[in-house]
Each structure stands twice: as structure tokens, then as C-alpha cells.
Amino acid sequence: MNDLIIRQGKLINGNVIDIVINDGKISALGPDAAAERVAIREIHLHGHYCISAGWIDAHTHCYPQSPLYFDEPDLVGVAGGVTTVVDAGSTGADDIDHFYSVTRRVKTHVYAFLNIARTGICNQNELADMSYIDNEHLQSAIRRHKGFVIGLKARMSKSVVGKNGLLPLIKAKTMQKMSGLPLMVHIGNSPPELAEIADLLTKGDIITHCFNGKPNHIIDDAGNLKPTIQRALARGVIFDVGHGSESLSFPVAEQAIRFGAYPHMISSDIYQRNRIGGPVYSLATVMTKFLTLGLPAQCVLDCVTINAANSLHLPRKGRLERGYDGDITIFEFKNQSIELMDADGHSRIGKQQFIPVAAIVAGTHVIVPENTTSGISVKDRVTLRRSINNDIPL
């Protein structure tokens, strides 16, 4: 007896397959993988709904007790079709233990980038006081939470570092060498200048807010990709979107994409305020924005599945393959117009949308949230719910 069978799910390329999940892993998949098999739970999609590996949001703020940027992991995760979320520096060494305990009680897979400031983001300028950057406490926290802490986070913009300039980033690179973990660097207003930041980054480091529209952005006055950014990309530095409340400019993204500077990861930088009041709303909304900016649908999906899994070093995630985690996102790829806004007030009209329908986590939790299925007819939603035994709506 199998744990879960998904019958006739449609891939983004139009192919229809079955997926069989046992013990939290994909055990079989293909056009007839479920033939003559039975399972404790079955979902029949009739070739109508799309499926992909579970979506990964590489930049969120989902520590509920954070004083500035906070949310509930399941509201930024499975409620929006996202099976894995990464909190990007909300917590530091002082509060990572509590955050870890919170994440053990949710359905969404949660990981953390540890802020190099031991306080995390308890105020806007956590890196203005160098005494908050405590390597001993940071390394101890990483050892305590190996596998949960998957990287370090440094917010390198004027409002955060104050008069310290590049010093926090220089310290972060030393801390990174000791830990062996990826480093995610937030870019924003100068100082420090973008060129100074980018020139310190090495292969596998992540620039988040890569398409922000602030004066310190990646496009030069002539409309070209800045040479320092070209060199960073050539070294293997990773571009992460990190939309957020202030960090996605359609004109900057469009110009970068014209130069072939595609994002490696599409992430939301979501927290309660920009989830409810916009302009983020959900990872699916951010994915739809990049579809509208000209990225092919498969490219968009790769940015929230295999690319994210590879960049974040999450083994067994991001692929629909035998032996990989049984994390699946069910969604509609719908031909429907929508007005989309960036963080600077620019609008674009999209012709297609990603609409999440359900999140399956480790083949066990099947979440069909009411609030993210507005694009699905009532009849179809009821049919889907009836096809899932013991579904758990949020």
C-alpha cells in the first residue's frame, strides 16, 4: 500500500504524469506510474491542474516574534502553495533557539539564514554597532542548529550599517569561512557603494534585492549592467529577487533581463504587512510578475524549485525525481489578465498567472487553502477537495 498517489497531474510542458509517494519520498513517477497501484490517499487531477516540485521561497521573514518584519511560517508557506521557506536573517544567535522551536510545530519546511548580528533584525540598524557581530555566539548557534541554519545574512545598506561602511561585510566573510555556509547580502541605499560590496563577494554568495530601483542599483547611467555586477556574476555570485516592500523595480529588472542577467532565485521577501497590503501578496504573485517581464514559465518554475534548492544546498528538494522529497505544489497556469505593481509604483498588465491550488509536504500534509484559490471555480474547488482524503484547509 502506497502512502499517496497523484494521478494525471500536468507538467508545465503539457505532459501528464502520475506521482507515487512513500515514506515522504517520491518512489515512482511517469505517465502510467500509478497503474494498478493503490494508496492510503489519492488525488486525481484529471490533467487539469499543473504540478511541480514544491515551491521554495528563498527569502522570507516568518519569525512570529520579530519586532519589525514578522509573519507565521504556514501563512507565507503552505497557505500559498509554498512547501519550503527560508527566513532571511530575522533572527540572530540570541533568538535562533526559539525560532527553531517555533518551526517544529508548523507544516511548512522552514530553514534560516542567521543574521550576523546576534540580535537579528530587532531594529533597522542592527549592524551599526560592531559589538553586535559576535562570531563566537554565531558559530555556536550554527553548530546547535546544523541543517536548520543554512546560511548567513548581512544587510549592507546605509540605514543598517550606519557609519560602519564595509566593515560588517568584511567581518561576515571571515565568519562565513569558518562556517562554510552561503552568505546572503542585502543591497540598498549607499554607502557602501554597490561596487564595493560586489567586489567582495565570491562564488555561491547571494545578492538579494538584485533588481531594486534605488540609486545604488545594478544598471549604470548608460543603461548597461554595471561592470562590477558583470564580474560578480562571472565569478558565480547568485542573483535573488527578494521583492519586498521596496526592492523590485520593473524597469531595472527589464533592463537586466535584456542583458541576460536573469535571476537565479525568485523570492518574495514576504512578511505580514506586504503580504496583506502588497505589493508582494505571495510568492505566486512574484512569479507571475516575472512571467509578465518575459521569463518563460519553465524558467520561473526553475527559480523556485531546482535553482533555489541548488543555491541553498537543500539536497533532495527542487526536482520531481525518484528519491527526492515528496513536496509537490499543485497550481493552475491560467490565461487571465492581471494588473501587477512593483515596489516603486510602476504597473504592468500580465496575461497569465500562477495560481496555487494545494501544497503537499513530504507526501503527508495536503493543504488546500481557501484564500489562495480565488481563481478556481467553486465547482472545481469542491471536486479537488473531495478527491483528497482528510485534507487540512488553513
One Martini backbone bead per residue (centre of mass of N, CA, C, O) as a GRO file, in nm:
protein
  394
    1MET     BB    1   0.093   0.038   0.025
    2ASN     BB    2   0.054   0.357  -0.043
    3ASP     BB    3   0.043   0.684   0.059
    4LEU     BB    4   0.058   0.845  -0.235
    5ILE     BB    5  -0.149   0.954  -0.515
    6ILE     BB    6  -0.093   1.123  -0.825
    7ARG     BB    7  -0.323   1.185  -1.083
    8GLN     BB    8  -0.289   1.355  -1.362
    9GLY     BB    9  -0.052   1.558  -1.380
   10LYS     BB   10   0.056   1.872  -1.504
   11LEU     BB   11   0.294   1.994  -1.676
   12ILE     BB   12   0.421   2.282  -1.817
   13ASN     BB   13   0.459   2.109  -2.103
   14GLY     BB   14   0.180   1.905  -2.086
   15ASN     BB   15   0.249   1.670  -1.943
   16VAL     BB   16   0.129   1.356  -1.806
   17ILE     BB   17   0.137   1.245  -1.459
   18ASP     BB   18   0.243   1.030  -1.209
   19ILE     BB   19   0.259   1.009  -0.840
   20VAL     BB   20   0.460   0.836  -0.596
   21ILE     BB   21   0.437   0.815  -0.229
   22ASN     BB   22   0.694   0.726   0.019
   23ASP     BB   23   0.822   0.817   0.307
   24GLY     BB   24   0.840   1.124   0.175
   25LYS     BB   25   0.895   0.996  -0.116
   26ILE     BB   26   0.966   0.948  -0.436
   27SER     BB   27   0.897   0.628  -0.607
   28ALA     BB   28   0.716   0.730  -0.859
   29LEU     BB   29   0.710   0.826  -1.220
   30GLY     BB   30   0.464   0.885  -1.476
   31PRO     BB   31   0.219   0.813  -1.699
   32ASP     BB   32   0.194   0.496  -1.543
   33ALA     BB   33   0.278   0.477  -1.229
   34ALA     BB   34  -0.034   0.412  -1.107
   35ALA     BB   35  -0.081   0.152  -1.222
   36GLU     BB   36  -0.224  -0.075  -1.015
   37ARG     BB   37  -0.236   0.125  -0.777
   38VAL     BB   38  -0.243   0.195  -0.427
   39ALA     BB   39  -0.373   0.418  -0.159
   40ILE     BB   40  -0.448   0.596   0.114
   41ARG     BB   41  -0.402   0.845  -0.086
   42GLU     BB   42  -0.586   1.034  -0.342
   43ILE     BB   43  -0.517   1.235  -0.642
   44HIS     BB   44  -0.728   1.372  -0.899
   45LEU     BB   45  -0.651   1.592  -1.186
   46HIS     BB   46  -0.728   1.528  -1.495
   47GLY     BB   47  -0.517   1.733  -1.641
   48HIS     BB   48  -0.578   2.028  -1.518
   49TYR     BB   49  -0.354   2.037  -1.315
   50CYS     BB   50  -0.061   2.147  -1.198
   51ILE     BB   51   0.286   2.039  -1.148
   52SER     BB   52   0.549   2.049  -0.896
   53ALA     BB   53   0.781   2.109  -0.727
   54GLY     BB   54   0.819   2.245  -0.446
   55TRP     BB   55   0.810   2.550  -0.341
   56ILE     BB   56   1.075   2.801  -0.295
   57ASP     BB   57   1.142   3.048  -0.045
   58ALA     BB   58   1.449   3.228  -0.004
   59HIS     BB   59   1.280   3.502   0.110
   60THR     BB   60   1.186   3.561   0.440
   61HIS     BB   61   0.958   3.667   0.726
   62CYS     BB   62   0.870   3.410   0.991
   63TYR     BB   63   0.908   3.539   1.274
   64PRO     BB   64   0.665   3.613   1.499
   65GLN     BB   65   0.867   3.781   1.717
   66SER     BB   66   0.937   3.995   1.536
   67PRO     BB   67   0.929   4.348   1.553
   68LEU     BB   68   0.921   4.411   1.225
   69TYR     BB   69   0.952   4.122   1.059
   70PHE     BB   70   0.653   3.929   1.035
   71ASP     BB   71   0.527   3.582   1.061
   72GLU     BB   72   0.376   3.290   0.950
   73PRO     BB   73   0.491   3.013   0.804
   74ASP     BB   74   0.210   2.906   0.683
   75LEU     BB   75   0.129   3.184   0.542
   76VAL     BB   76   0.402   3.185   0.353
   77GLY     BB   77   0.353   2.893   0.268
   78VAL     BB   78   0.116   2.664   0.225
   79ALA     BB   79  -0.106   2.889   0.172
   80GLY     BB   80   0.080   2.946  -0.118
   81GLY     BB   81   0.223   2.664  -0.221
   82VAL     BB   82   0.463   2.653  -0.010
   83THR     BB   83   0.697   2.413   0.123
   84THR     BB   84   0.951   2.621   0.137
   85VAL     BB   85   1.125   2.826   0.379
   86VAL     BB   86   1.335   3.126   0.420
   87ASP     BB   87   1.482   3.293   0.665
   88ALA     BB   88   1.633   3.635   0.630
   89GLY     BB   89   1.757   3.740   0.934
   90SER     BB   90   1.562   3.782   1.180
   91THR     BB   91   1.775   3.605   1.323
   92GLY     BB   92   1.999   3.532   1.578
   93ALA     BB   93   2.176   3.392   1.829
   94ASP     BB   94   1.961   3.481   2.053
   95ASP     BB   95   1.678   3.356   1.876
   96ILE     BB   96   1.710   3.073   1.726
   97ASP     BB   97   1.594   2.871   1.928
   98HIS     BB   98   1.302   2.969   1.920
   99PHE     BB   99   1.254   2.949   1.620
  100TYR     BB  100   1.299   2.648   1.599
  101SER     BB  101   1.058   2.566   1.782
  102VAL     BB  102   0.841   2.686   1.598
  103THR     BB  103   0.908   2.508   1.333
  104ARG     BB  104   0.816   2.225   1.469
  105ARG     BB  105   0.483   2.323   1.446
  106VAL     BB  106   0.482   2.306   1.135
  107LYS     BB  107   0.427   2.226   0.791
  108THR     BB  108   0.646   2.387   0.691
  109HIS     BB  109   0.944   2.419   0.562
  110VAL     BB  110   1.221   2.543   0.766
  111TYR     BB  111   1.471   2.796   0.731
  112ALA     BB  112   1.798   2.968   0.803
  113PHE     BB  113   1.932   3.288   0.805
  114LEU     BB  114   2.189   3.418   0.988
  115ASN     BB  115   2.245   3.682   1.153
  116ILE     BB  116   2.538   3.854   1.231
  117ALA     BB  117   2.354   3.965   1.432
  118ARG     BB  118   2.256   3.852   1.738
  119THR     BB  119   1.965   4.014   1.729
  120GLY     BB  120   1.889   4.069   1.464
  121ILE     BB  121   1.583   4.229   1.362
  122CYS     BB  122   1.517   4.470   1.608
  123ASN     BB  123   1.627   4.681   1.403
  124GLN     BB  124   1.747   4.883   1.137
  125ASN     BB  125   2.067   4.891   1.286
  126GLU     BB  126   2.231   4.612   1.356
  127LEU     BB  127   2.528   4.716   1.207
  128ALA     BB  128   2.618   4.985   1.376
  129ASP     BB  129   2.715   4.769   1.598
  130MET     BB  130   2.993   4.569   1.625
  131SER     BB  131   2.919   4.413   1.897
  132TYR     BB  132   2.688   4.235   1.754
  133ILE     BB  133   2.935   4.089   1.615
  134ASP     BB  134   2.943   3.747   1.718
  135ASN     BB  135   3.120   3.475   1.639
  136GLU     BB  136   3.093   3.275   1.873
  137HIS     BB  137   2.780   3.271   1.878
  138LEU     BB  138   2.734   3.199   1.585
  139GLN     BB  139   2.885   2.923   1.574
  140SER     BB  140   2.716   2.793   1.797
  141ALA     BB  141   2.442   2.812   1.651
  142ILE     BB  142   2.522   2.641   1.408
  143ARG     BB  143   2.585   2.382   1.565
  144ARG     BB  144   2.299   2.349   1.697
  145HIS     BB  145   2.166   2.405   1.376
  146LYS     BB  146   2.222   2.185   1.188
  147GLY     BB  147   2.021   2.222   0.887
  148PHE     BB  148   1.873   2.496   0.959
  149VAL     BB  149   2.123   2.650   0.921
  150ILE     BB  150   2.216   2.769   0.573
  151GLY     BB  151   2.310   3.072   0.653
  152LEU     BB  152   2.405   3.410   0.595
  153LYS     BB  153   2.327   3.758   0.702
  154ALA     BB  154   2.372   4.081   0.527
  155ARG     BB  155   2.291   4.424   0.571
  156MET     BB  156   2.403   4.654   0.302
  157SER     BB  157   2.297   4.949   0.427
  158LYS     BB  158   2.282   5.255   0.556
  159SER     BB  159   2.053   5.201   0.777
  160VAL     BB  160   2.225   4.954   0.903
  161VAL     BB  161   2.550   5.043   0.921
  162GLY     BB  162   2.601   5.332   0.903
  163LYS     BB  163   2.950   5.404   0.972
  164ASN     BB  164   3.072   5.104   0.884
  165GLY     BB  165   3.024   5.010   0.609
  166LEU     BB  166   3.219   4.728   0.520
  167LEU     BB  167   3.283   4.582   0.792
  168PRO     BB  168   3.053   4.369   0.815
  169LEU     BB  169   3.134   4.215   0.553
  170ILE     BB  170   3.419   4.139   0.631
  171LYS     BB  171   3.327   3.979   0.879
  172ALA     BB  172   3.137   3.783   0.730
  173LYS     BB  173   3.354   3.640   0.558
  174THR     BB  174   3.501   3.518   0.801
  175MET     BB  175   3.256   3.363   0.916
  176GLN     BB  176   3.203   3.196   0.663
  177LYS     BB  177   3.468   3.030   0.657
  178MET     BB  178   3.405   2.880   0.927
  179SER     BB  179   3.116   2.757   0.829
  180GLY     BB  180   3.055   2.711   0.501
  181LEU     BB  181   2.835   2.914   0.428
  182PRO     BB  182   2.625   3.098   0.285
  183LEU     BB  183   2.591   3.442   0.157
  184MET     BB  184   2.359   3.699   0.225
  185VAL     BB  185   2.312   4.014   0.045
  186HIS     BB  186   2.197   4.321   0.112
  187ILE     BB  187   2.078   4.575  -0.106
  188GLY     BB  188   2.096   4.946  -0.125
  189ASN     BB  189   2.168   5.212   0.011
  190SER     BB  190   2.407   5.449   0.021
  191PRO     BB  191   2.633   5.352   0.210
  192PRO     BB  192   2.765   5.131   0.043
  193GLU     BB  193   2.880   5.054  -0.250
  194LEU     BB  194   2.816   4.821  -0.482
  195ALA     BB  195   3.109   4.770  -0.576
  196GLU     BB  196   3.223   4.704  -0.294
  197ILE     BB  197   3.047   4.462  -0.245
  198ALA     BB  198   3.079   4.283  -0.502
  199ASP     BB  199   3.400   4.253  -0.481
  200LEU     BB  200   3.366   4.054  -0.211
  201LEU     BB  201   3.230   3.842  -0.371
  202THR     BB  202   3.159   3.492  -0.408
  203LYS     BB  203   3.102   3.194  -0.480
  204GLY     BB  204   2.756   3.156  -0.372
  205ASP     BB  205   2.680   3.418  -0.328
  206ILE     BB  206   2.407   3.649  -0.234
  207ILE     BB  207   2.204   3.874  -0.411
  208THR     BB  208   1.968   4.074  -0.273
  209HIS     BB  209   1.770   4.289  -0.439
  210CYS     BB  210   1.874   4.299  -0.749
  211PHE     BB  211   1.602   4.490  -0.862
  212ASN     BB  212   1.632   4.754  -0.747
  213GLY     BB  213   1.548   5.128  -0.758
  214LYS     BB  214   1.784   5.240  -0.637
  215PRO     BB  215   2.067   5.427  -0.690
  216ASN     BB  216   2.238   5.142  -0.614
  217HIS     BB  217   2.210   4.988  -0.871
  218ILE     BB  218   2.289   4.765  -1.156
  219ILE     BB  219   2.249   5.019  -1.337
  220ASP     BB  220   2.371   5.241  -1.541
  221ASP     BB  221   2.353   5.549  -1.703
  222ALA     BB  222   2.357   5.381  -1.995
  223GLY     BB  223   2.191   5.097  -1.937
  224ASN     BB  224   2.397   4.908  -1.803
  225LEU     BB  225   2.565   4.665  -1.671
  226LYS     BB  226   2.761   4.666  -1.427
  227PRO     BB  227   3.081   4.556  -1.413
  228THR     BB  228   3.076   4.446  -1.118
  229ILE     BB  229   2.835   4.253  -1.185
  230GLN     BB  230   2.955   4.095  -1.413
  231ARG     BB  231   3.188   3.979  -1.242
  232ALA     BB  232   3.018   3.840  -1.027
  233LEU     BB  233   2.865   3.647  -1.215
  234ALA     BB  234   3.126   3.512  -1.328
  235ARG     BB  235   3.201   3.399  -1.028
  236GLY     BB  236   2.901   3.297  -0.901
  237VAL     BB  237   2.700   3.494  -0.830
  238ILE     BB  238   2.377   3.534  -0.687
  239PHE     BB  239   2.045   3.598  -0.791
  240ASP     BB  240   1.800   3.766  -0.587
  241VAL     BB  241   1.508   3.922  -0.556
  242GLY     BB  242   1.354   4.025  -0.305
  243HIS     BB  243   1.109   4.218  -0.325
  244GLY     BB  244   0.925   4.350  -0.129
  245SER     BB  245   0.848   4.688  -0.045
  246GLU     BB  246   1.146   4.817  -0.205
  247SER     BB  247   1.289   4.569  -0.425
  248LEU     BB  248   1.116   4.623  -0.710
  249SER     BB  249   1.200   4.698  -1.051
  250PHE     BB  250   1.092   4.682  -1.360
  251PRO     BB  251   1.306   4.842  -1.523
  252VAL     BB  252   1.553   4.695  -1.407
  253ALA     BB  253   1.471   4.406  -1.480
  254GLU     BB  254   1.438   4.448  -1.786
  255GLN     BB  255   1.730   4.537  -1.841
  256ALA     BB  256   1.873   4.288  -1.728
  257ILE     BB  257   1.732   4.077  -1.910
  258ARG     BB  258   1.846   4.191  -2.177
  259PHE     BB  259   2.145   4.094  -2.066
  260GLY     BB  260   2.087   3.804  -1.919
  261ALA     BB  261   2.012   3.883  -1.605
  262TYR     BB  262   1.895   3.646  -1.445
  263PRO     BB  263   1.744   3.498  -1.207
  264HIS     BB  264   1.802   3.234  -0.984
  265MET     BB  265   1.596   3.361  -0.772
  266ILE     BB  266   1.254   3.366  -0.662
  267SER     BB  267   1.154   3.602  -0.423
  268SER     BB  268   0.963   3.789  -0.169
  269ASP     BB  269   1.002   3.921   0.113
  270ILE     BB  270   0.792   3.824   0.320
  271TYR     BB  271   0.531   3.974   0.519
  272GLN     BB  272   0.255   4.076   0.661
  273ARG     BB  273   0.227   4.358   0.526
  274ASN     BB  274   0.301   4.265   0.215
  275ARG     BB  275   0.084   4.043   0.208
  276ILE     BB  276  -0.176   4.214   0.262
  277GLY     BB  277  -0.089   4.517   0.119
  278GLY     BB  278   0.155   4.496  -0.029
  279PRO     BB  279   0.316   4.407  -0.332
  280VAL     BB  280   0.338   4.092  -0.292
  281TYR     BB  281   0.135   3.859  -0.127
  282SER     BB  282   0.312   3.635  -0.305
  283LEU     BB  283   0.498   3.417  -0.474
  284ALA     BB  284   0.305   3.389  -0.716
  285THR     BB  285   0.304   3.691  -0.784
  286VAL     BB  286   0.606   3.713  -0.845
  287MET     BB  287   0.607   3.505  -1.070
  288THR     BB  288   0.407   3.659  -1.252
  289LYS     BB  289   0.588   3.906  -1.296
  290PHE     BB  290   0.817   3.743  -1.451
  291LEU     BB  291   0.638   3.652  -1.675
  292THR     BB  292   0.570   3.947  -1.769
  293LEU     BB  293   0.892   4.012  -1.817
  294GLY     BB  294   0.965   3.725  -2.003
  295LEU     BB  295   0.975   3.470  -1.858
  296PRO     BB  296   0.962   3.158  -1.874
  297ALA     BB  297   0.785   2.931  -1.705
  298GLN     BB  298   1.018   2.732  -1.649
  299CYS     BB  299   1.211   2.941  -1.532
  300VAL     BB  300   1.039   3.023  -1.294
  301LEU     BB  301   1.023   2.742  -1.165
  302ASP     BB  302   1.328   2.702  -1.128
  303CYS     BB  303   1.359   2.947  -0.922
  304VAL     BB  304   1.158   2.765  -0.705
  305THR     BB  305   1.343   2.500  -0.721
  306ILE     BB  306   1.627   2.396  -0.835
  307ASN     BB  307   1.784   2.661  -0.794
  308ALA     BB  308   1.725   2.692  -0.494
  309ALA     BB  309   1.833   2.420  -0.398
  310ASN     BB  310   2.122   2.464  -0.498
  311SER     BB  311   2.189   2.744  -0.361
  312LEU     BB  312   2.095   2.618  -0.059
  313HIS     BB  313   2.167   2.319  -0.016
  314LEU     BB  314   1.901   2.122  -0.086
  315PRO     BB  315   1.857   1.812  -0.059
  316ARG     BB  316   1.592   1.658  -0.223
  317LYS     BB  317   1.511   1.922  -0.378
  318GLY     BB  318   1.339   2.058  -0.677
  319ARG     BB  319   1.241   1.765  -0.779
  320LEU     BB  320   1.093   1.530  -1.010
  321GLU     BB  321   1.219   1.252  -0.844
  322ARG     BB  322   1.345   0.978  -0.756
  323GLY     BB  323   1.409   1.025  -0.399
  324TYR     BB  324   1.265   1.273  -0.358
  325ASP     BB  325   1.084   1.482  -0.213
  326GLY     BB  326   0.727   1.495  -0.125
  327ASP     BB  327   0.712   1.788  -0.274
  328ILE     BB  328   0.410   1.958  -0.381
  329THR     BB  329   0.273   2.167  -0.639
  330ILE     BB  330  -0.049   2.288  -0.699
  331PHE     BB  331  -0.159   2.441  -1.013
  332GLU     BB  332  -0.243   2.721  -1.205
  333PHE     BB  333  -0.217   2.808  -1.559
  334LYS     BB  334  -0.354   3.115  -1.634
  335ASN     BB  335  -0.560   3.283  -1.866
  336GLN     BB  336  -0.518   3.601  -1.712
  337SER     BB  337  -0.569   3.911  -1.629
  338ILE     BB  338  -0.326   4.142  -1.463
  339GLU     BB  339  -0.241   4.378  -1.230
  340LEU     BB  340   0.095   4.496  -1.170
  341MET     BB  341   0.320   4.580  -0.898
  342ASP     BB  342   0.575   4.737  -0.784
  343ALA     BB  343   0.770   4.911  -0.541
  344ASP     BB  344   0.743   5.203  -0.732
  345GLY     BB  345   0.451   5.206  -0.905
  346HIS     BB  346   0.473   5.019  -1.133
  347SER     BB  347   0.298   4.893  -1.420
  348ARG     BB  348   0.154   4.574  -1.529
  349ILE     BB  349   0.022   4.346  -1.776
  350GLY     BB  350  -0.096   4.036  -1.734
  351LYS     BB  351  -0.186   3.712  -1.905
  352GLN     BB  352  -0.062   3.530  -1.676
  353GLN     BB  353  -0.097   3.277  -1.407
  354PHE     BB  354  -0.010   3.183  -1.083
  355ILE     BB  355  -0.219   2.936  -0.908
  356PRO     BB  356  -0.259   2.812  -0.612
  357VAL     BB  357  -0.401   2.501  -0.470
  358ALA     BB  358  -0.161   2.311  -0.346
  359ALA     BB  359   0.014   2.151  -0.067
  360ILE     BB  360   0.278   1.905  -0.046
  361VAL     BB  361   0.421   1.748   0.248
  362ALA     BB  362   0.583   1.461   0.243
  363GLY     BB  363   0.302   1.322   0.157
  364THR     BB  364   0.101   1.434   0.397
  365HIS     BB  365   0.042   1.731   0.373
  366VAL     BB  366  -0.274   1.870   0.256
  367ILE     BB  367  -0.316   2.194   0.122
  368VAL     BB  368  -0.639   2.384   0.087
  369PRO     BB  369  -0.667   2.701   0.045
  370GLU     BB  370  -0.905   2.943   0.016
  371ASN     BB  371  -0.728   3.223  -0.023
  372THR     BB  372  -0.569   3.089  -0.303
  373THR     BB  373  -0.849   3.006  -0.496
  374SER     BB  374  -0.993   3.242  -0.664
  375GLY     BB  375  -0.936   3.114  -0.964
  376ILE     BB  376  -1.132   2.892  -0.869
  377SER     BB  377  -1.388   2.721  -0.897
  378VAL     BB  378  -1.617   2.595  -0.691
  379LYS     BB  379  -1.646   2.321  -0.829
  380ASP     BB  380  -1.340   2.253  -0.846
  381ARG     BB  381  -1.278   2.276  -0.544
  382VAL     BB  382  -1.468   2.054  -0.450
  383THR     BB  383  -1.345   1.829  -0.621
  384LEU     BB  384  -1.065   1.843  -0.496
  385ARG     BB  385  -1.145   1.793  -0.203
  386ARG     BB  386  -1.278   1.511  -0.257
  387SER     BB  387  -0.993   1.383  -0.361
  388ILE     BB  388  -0.909   1.448  -0.057
  389ASN     BB  389  -0.816   1.293   0.216
  390ASN     BB  390  -0.802   1.474   0.492
  391ASP     BB  391  -0.788   1.761   0.454
  392ILE     BB  392  -0.608   2.083   0.548
  393PRO     BB  393  -0.735   2.363   0.603
  394LEU     BB  394  -0.651   2.716   0.680
   0.00000   0.00000   0.00000
